[in-house]
Structures are given as structure tokens and as C-alpha cells.
mmCIF file with all atom_site columns, C-alpha atoms in Angstrom:
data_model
loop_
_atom_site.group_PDB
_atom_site.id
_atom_site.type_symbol
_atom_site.label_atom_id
_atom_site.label_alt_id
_atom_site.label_comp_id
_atom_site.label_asym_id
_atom_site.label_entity_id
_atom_site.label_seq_id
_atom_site.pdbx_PDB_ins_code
_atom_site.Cartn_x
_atom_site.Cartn_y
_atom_site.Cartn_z
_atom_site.occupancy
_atom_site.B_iso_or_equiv
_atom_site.pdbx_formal_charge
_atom_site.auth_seq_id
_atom_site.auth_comp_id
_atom_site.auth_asym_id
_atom_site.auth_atom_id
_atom_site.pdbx_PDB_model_num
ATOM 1   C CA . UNK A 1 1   ? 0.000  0.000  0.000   1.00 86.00 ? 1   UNK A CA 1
ATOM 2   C CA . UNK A 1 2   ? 3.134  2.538  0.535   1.00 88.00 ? 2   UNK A CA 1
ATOM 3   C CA . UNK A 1 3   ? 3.897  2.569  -2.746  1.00 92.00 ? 3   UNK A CA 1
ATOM 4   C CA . UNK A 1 4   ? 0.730  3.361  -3.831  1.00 93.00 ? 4   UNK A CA 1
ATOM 5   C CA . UNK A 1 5   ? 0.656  6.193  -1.607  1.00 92.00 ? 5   UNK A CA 1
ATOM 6   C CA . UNK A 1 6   ? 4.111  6.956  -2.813  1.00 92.00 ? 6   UNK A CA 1
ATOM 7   C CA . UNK A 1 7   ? 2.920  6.653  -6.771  1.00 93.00 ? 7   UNK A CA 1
ATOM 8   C CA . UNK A 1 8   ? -0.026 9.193  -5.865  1.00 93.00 ? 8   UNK A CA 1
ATOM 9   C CA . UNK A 1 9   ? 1.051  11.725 -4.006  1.00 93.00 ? 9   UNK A CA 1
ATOM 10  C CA . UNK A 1 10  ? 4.361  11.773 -5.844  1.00 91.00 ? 10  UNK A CA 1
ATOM 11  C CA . UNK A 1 11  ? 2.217  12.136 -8.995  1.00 93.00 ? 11  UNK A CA 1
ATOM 12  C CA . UNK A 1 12  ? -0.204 14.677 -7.842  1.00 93.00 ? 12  UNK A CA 1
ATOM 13  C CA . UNK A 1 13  ? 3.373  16.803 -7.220  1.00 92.00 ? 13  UNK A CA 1
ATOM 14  C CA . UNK A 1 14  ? 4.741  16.549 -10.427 1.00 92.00 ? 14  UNK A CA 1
ATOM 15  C CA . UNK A 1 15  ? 1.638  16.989 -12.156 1.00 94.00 ? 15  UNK A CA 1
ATOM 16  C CA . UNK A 1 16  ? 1.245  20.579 -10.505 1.00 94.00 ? 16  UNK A CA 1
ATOM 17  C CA . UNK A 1 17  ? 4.686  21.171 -11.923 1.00 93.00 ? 17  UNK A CA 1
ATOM 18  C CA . UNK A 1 18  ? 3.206  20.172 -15.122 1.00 94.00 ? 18  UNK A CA 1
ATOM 19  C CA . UNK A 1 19  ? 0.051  22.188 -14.878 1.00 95.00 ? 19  UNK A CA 1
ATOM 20  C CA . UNK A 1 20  ? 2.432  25.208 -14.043 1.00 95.00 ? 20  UNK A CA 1
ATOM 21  C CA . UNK A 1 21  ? 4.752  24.621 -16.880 1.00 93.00 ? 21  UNK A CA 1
ATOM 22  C CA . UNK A 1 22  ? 1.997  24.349 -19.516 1.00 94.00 ? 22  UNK A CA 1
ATOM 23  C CA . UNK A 1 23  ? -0.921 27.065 -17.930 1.00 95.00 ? 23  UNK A CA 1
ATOM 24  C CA . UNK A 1 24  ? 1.974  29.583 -16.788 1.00 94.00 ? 24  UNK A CA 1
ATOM 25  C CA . UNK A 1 25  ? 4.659  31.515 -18.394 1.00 93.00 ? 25  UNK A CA 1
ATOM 26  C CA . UNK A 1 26  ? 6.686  30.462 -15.104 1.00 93.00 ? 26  UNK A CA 1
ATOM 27  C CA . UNK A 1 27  ? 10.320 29.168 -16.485 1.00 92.00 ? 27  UNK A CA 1
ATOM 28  C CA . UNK A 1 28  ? 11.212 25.697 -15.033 1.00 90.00 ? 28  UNK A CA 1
ATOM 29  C CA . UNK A 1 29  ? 14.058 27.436 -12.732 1.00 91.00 ? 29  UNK A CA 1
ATOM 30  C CA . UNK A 1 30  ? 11.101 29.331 -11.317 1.00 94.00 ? 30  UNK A CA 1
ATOM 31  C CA . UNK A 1 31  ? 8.866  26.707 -10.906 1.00 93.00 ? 31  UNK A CA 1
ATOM 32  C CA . UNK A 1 32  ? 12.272 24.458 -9.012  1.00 91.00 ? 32  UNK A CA 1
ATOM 33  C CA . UNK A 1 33  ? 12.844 27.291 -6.862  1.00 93.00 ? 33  UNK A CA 1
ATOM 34  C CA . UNK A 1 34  ? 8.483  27.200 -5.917  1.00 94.00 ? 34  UNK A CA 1
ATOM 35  C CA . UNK A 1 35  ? 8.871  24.187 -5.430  1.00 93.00 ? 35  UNK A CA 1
ATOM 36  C CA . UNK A 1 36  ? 11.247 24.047 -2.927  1.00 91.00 ? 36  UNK A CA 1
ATOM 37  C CA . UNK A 1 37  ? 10.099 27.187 -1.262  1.00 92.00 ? 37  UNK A CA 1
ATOM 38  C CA . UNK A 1 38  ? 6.543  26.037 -0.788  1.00 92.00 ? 38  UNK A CA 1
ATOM 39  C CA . UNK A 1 39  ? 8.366  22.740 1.044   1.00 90.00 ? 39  UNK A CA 1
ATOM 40  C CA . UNK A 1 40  ? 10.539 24.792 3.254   1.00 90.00 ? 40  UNK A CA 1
ATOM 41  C CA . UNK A 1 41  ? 6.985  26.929 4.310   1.00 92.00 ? 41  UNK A CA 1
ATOM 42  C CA . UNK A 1 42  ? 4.317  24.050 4.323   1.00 91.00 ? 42  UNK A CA 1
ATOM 43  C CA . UNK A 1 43  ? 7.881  21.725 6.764   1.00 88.00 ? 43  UNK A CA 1
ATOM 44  C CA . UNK A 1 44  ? 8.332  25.088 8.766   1.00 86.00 ? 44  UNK A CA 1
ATOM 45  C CA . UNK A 1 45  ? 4.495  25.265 9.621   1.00 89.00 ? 45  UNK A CA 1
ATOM 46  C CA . UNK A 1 46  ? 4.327  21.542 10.304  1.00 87.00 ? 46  UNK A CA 1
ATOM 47  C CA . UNK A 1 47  ? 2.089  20.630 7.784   1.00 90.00 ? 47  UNK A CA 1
ATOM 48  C CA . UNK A 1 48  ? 3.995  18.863 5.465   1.00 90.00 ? 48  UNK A CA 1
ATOM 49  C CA . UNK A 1 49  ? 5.782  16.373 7.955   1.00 89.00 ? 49  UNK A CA 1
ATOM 50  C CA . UNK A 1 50  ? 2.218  13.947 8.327   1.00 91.00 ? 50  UNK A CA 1
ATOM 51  C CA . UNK A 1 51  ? 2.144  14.042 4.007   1.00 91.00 ? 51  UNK A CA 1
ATOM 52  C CA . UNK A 1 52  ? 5.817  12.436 4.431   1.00 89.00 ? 52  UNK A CA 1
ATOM 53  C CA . UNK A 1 53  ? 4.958  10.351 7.610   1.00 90.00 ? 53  UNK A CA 1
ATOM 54  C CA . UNK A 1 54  ? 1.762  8.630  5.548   1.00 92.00 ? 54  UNK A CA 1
ATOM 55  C CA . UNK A 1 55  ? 3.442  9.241  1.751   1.00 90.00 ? 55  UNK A CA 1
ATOM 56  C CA . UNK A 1 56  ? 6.998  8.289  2.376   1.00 89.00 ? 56  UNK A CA 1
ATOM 57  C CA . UNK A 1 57  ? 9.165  8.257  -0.737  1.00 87.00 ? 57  UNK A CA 1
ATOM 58  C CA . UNK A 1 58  ? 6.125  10.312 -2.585  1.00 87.00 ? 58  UNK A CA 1
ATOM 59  C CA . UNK A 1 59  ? 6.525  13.353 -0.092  1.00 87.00 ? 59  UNK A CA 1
ATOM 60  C CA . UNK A 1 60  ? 10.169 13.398 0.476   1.00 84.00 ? 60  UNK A CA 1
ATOM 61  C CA . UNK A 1 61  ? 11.817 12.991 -3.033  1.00 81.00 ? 61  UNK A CA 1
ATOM 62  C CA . UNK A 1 62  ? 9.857  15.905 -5.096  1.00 80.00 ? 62  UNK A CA 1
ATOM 63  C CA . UNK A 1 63  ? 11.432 19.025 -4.780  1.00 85.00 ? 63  UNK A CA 1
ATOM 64  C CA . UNK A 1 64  ? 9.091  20.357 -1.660  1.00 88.00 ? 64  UNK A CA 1
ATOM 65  C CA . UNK A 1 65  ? 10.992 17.346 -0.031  1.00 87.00 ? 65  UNK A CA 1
ATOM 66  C CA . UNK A 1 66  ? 14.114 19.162 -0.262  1.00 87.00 ? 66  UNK A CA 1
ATOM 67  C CA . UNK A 1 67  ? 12.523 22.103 1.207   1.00 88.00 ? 67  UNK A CA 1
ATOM 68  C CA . UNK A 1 68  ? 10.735 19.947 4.068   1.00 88.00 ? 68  UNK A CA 1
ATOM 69  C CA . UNK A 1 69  ? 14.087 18.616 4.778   1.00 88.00 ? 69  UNK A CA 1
ATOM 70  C CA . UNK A 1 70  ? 15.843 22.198 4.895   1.00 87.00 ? 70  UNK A CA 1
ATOM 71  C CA . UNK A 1 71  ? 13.368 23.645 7.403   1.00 88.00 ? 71  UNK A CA 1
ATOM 72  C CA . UNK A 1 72  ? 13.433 20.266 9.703   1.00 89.00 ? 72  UNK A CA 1
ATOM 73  C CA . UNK A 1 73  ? 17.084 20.550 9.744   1.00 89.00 ? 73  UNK A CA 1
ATOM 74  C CA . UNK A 1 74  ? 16.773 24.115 10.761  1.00 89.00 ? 74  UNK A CA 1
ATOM 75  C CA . UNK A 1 75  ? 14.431 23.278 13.589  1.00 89.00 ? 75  UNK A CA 1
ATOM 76  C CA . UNK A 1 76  ? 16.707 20.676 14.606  1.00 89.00 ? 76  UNK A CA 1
ATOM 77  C CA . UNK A 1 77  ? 19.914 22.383 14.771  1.00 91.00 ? 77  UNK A CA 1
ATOM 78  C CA . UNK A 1 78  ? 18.417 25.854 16.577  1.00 90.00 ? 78  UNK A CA 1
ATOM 79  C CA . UNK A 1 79  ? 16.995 23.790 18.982  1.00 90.00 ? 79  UNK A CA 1
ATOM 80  C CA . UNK A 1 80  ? 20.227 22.346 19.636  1.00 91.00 ? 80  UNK A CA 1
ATOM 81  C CA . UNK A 1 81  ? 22.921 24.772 18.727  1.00 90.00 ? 81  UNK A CA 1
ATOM 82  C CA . UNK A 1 82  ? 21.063 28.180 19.032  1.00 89.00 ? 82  UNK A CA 1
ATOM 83  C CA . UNK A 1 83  ? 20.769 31.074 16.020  1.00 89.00 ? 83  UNK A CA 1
ATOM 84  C CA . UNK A 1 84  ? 23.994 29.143 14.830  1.00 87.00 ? 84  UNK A CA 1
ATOM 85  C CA . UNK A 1 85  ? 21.453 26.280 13.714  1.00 87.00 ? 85  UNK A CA 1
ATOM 86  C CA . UNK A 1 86  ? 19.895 28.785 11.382  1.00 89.00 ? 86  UNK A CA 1
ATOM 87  C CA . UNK A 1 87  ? 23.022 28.143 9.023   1.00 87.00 ? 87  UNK A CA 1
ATOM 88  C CA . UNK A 1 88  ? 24.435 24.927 9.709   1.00 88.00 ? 88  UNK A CA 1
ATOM 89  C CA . UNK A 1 89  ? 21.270 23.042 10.207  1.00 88.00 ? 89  UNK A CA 1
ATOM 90  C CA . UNK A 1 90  ? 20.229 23.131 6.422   1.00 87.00 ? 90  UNK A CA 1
ATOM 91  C CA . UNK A 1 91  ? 23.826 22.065 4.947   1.00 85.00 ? 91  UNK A CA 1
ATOM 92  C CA . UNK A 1 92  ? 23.650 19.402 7.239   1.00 88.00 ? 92  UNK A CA 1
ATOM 93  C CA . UNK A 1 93  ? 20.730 18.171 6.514   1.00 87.00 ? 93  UNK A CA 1
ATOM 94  C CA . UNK A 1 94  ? 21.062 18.294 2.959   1.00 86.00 ? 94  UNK A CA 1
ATOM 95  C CA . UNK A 1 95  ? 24.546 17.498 2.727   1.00 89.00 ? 95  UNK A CA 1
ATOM 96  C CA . UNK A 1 96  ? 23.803 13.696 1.937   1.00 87.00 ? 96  UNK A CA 1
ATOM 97  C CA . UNK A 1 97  ? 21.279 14.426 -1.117  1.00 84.00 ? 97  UNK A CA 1
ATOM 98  C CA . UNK A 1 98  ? 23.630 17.482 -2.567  1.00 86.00 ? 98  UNK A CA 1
ATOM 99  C CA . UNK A 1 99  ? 26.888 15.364 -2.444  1.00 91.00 ? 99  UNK A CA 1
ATOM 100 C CA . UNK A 1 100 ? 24.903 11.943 -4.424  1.00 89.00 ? 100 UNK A CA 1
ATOM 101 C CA . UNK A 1 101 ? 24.018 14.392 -6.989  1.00 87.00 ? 101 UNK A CA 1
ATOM 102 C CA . UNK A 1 102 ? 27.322 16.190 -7.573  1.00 91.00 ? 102 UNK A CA 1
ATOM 103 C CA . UNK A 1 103 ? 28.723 12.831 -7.533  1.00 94.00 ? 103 UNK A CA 1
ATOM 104 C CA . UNK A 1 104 ? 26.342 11.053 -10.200 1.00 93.00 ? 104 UNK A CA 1
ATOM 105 C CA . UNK A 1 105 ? 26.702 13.950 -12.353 1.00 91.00 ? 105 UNK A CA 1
ATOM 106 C CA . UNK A 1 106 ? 30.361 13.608 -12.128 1.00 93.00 ? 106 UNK A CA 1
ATOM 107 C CA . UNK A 1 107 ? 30.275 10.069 -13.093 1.00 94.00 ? 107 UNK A CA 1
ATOM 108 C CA . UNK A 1 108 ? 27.659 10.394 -15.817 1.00 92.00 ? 108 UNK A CA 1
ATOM 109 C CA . UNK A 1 109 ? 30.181 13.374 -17.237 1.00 89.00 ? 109 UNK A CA 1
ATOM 110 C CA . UNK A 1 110 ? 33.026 11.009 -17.555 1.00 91.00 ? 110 UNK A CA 1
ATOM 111 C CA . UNK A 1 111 ? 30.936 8.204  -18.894 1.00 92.00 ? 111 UNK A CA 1
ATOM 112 C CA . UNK A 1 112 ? 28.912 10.001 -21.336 1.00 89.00 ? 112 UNK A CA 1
ATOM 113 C CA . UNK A 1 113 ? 30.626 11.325 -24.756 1.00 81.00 ? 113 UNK A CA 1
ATOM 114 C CA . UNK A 1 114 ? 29.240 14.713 -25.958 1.00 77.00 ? 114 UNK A CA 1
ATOM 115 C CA . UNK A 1 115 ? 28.438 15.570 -29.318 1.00 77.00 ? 115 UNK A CA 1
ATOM 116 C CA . UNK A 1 116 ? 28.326 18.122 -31.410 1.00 73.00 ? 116 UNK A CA 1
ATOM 117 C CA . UNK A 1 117 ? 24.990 18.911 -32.665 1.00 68.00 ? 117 UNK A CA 1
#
């Protein structure tokens, strides 16, 4: 059943990015940077942490994910470390999921042979 969950709520979120692609004149870097600011406001709020609780995977790999996972670090590392939280707690939260993707794009950039079109 979680992956069902996963499959529909993960849909519903990239078929809003759809929607606003096609019905806006948004660019895709604005709609990226929505995205992840509308995660980082529905996370700071506490709304979005029961969508990733009952969603798993769904909730937390979209973009507003990354932005629930930037605000929870946030929380975490002010409660624990004071205003100095406010700037370490993101990197360290999202240190994991920023380092696999500089990493895979280094390795698809020495595997991969450009062309000239």
C-alpha cells in the first residue's frame, strides 16, 4: 500500500509542476525554486511532515521534499545549537542528497561522450 501512496502523491506533485509549466509563463528554474520554497513553508508550519509520515518516498523525493528537509534541519539544529542552527542546520541536513548528486553527475560526465549537434 506505501507505494501506492508513494505513486499518488508523488504524482499529484509533479503533475502541478506540469500544470504550471503548460498554464503559466513560469520558467522551469522558477517553478524548481516554488517548489522548494513552498516545502521549506508548508515543513516550517508543520504541515507537510504527516504528508511524508503517511506518503513516504512520494513526499520526500519531489522538490518540496528538499525544502521539508531544509526547514526540519533548521528546527533541529536551533533547537540544539542556538541562532547558529539557522546556518548549519540546512547544509547538514542536505549534505547527503547534494553530495549523491554532484557525484552522479560527475560520473555520468566522464561516462557520457558529448556531441556536437
Amino acid at each position: 500500500m506505501i507505494f501506492l501512496k508513494a505513486f499518488v502523491v508523488g504524482g499529484l506533485i509533479c503533475a502541478i509542476g506540469q500544470l504550471l509549466i503548460d498554464c503559466t509563463k513560469l520558467t522551469p528554474a522558477r517553478i524548481l525554486v516554488l517548489f522548494v520554497t513552498v516545502g521549506v513553508l508548508l515543513g516550517a508550519v508543520g504541515v507537510y511532515e504527516p504528508l511524508v509520515e503517511w506518503a513516504g518516498m512520494g513526499a520526500s523525493v519531489p522538490l518540496t521534499g528538499f525544502g521539508y528537509l531544509l526547514a526540519k534541519g533548521t528546527k533541529e539544529a536551533v533547537s540544539s545549537q542556538g541562532l547558529l542552527g539557522v546556518l548549519t542546520g540546512p547544509l547538514t541536513a542536505g549534505a547527503a542528497g547534494i553530495t549523491a548528486a554532484m557525484v552522479s553527475g560527475l560520473l555520468v560526465s566522464l561516462l557520457a561522450k558529448p556531441k556536437d549537434k
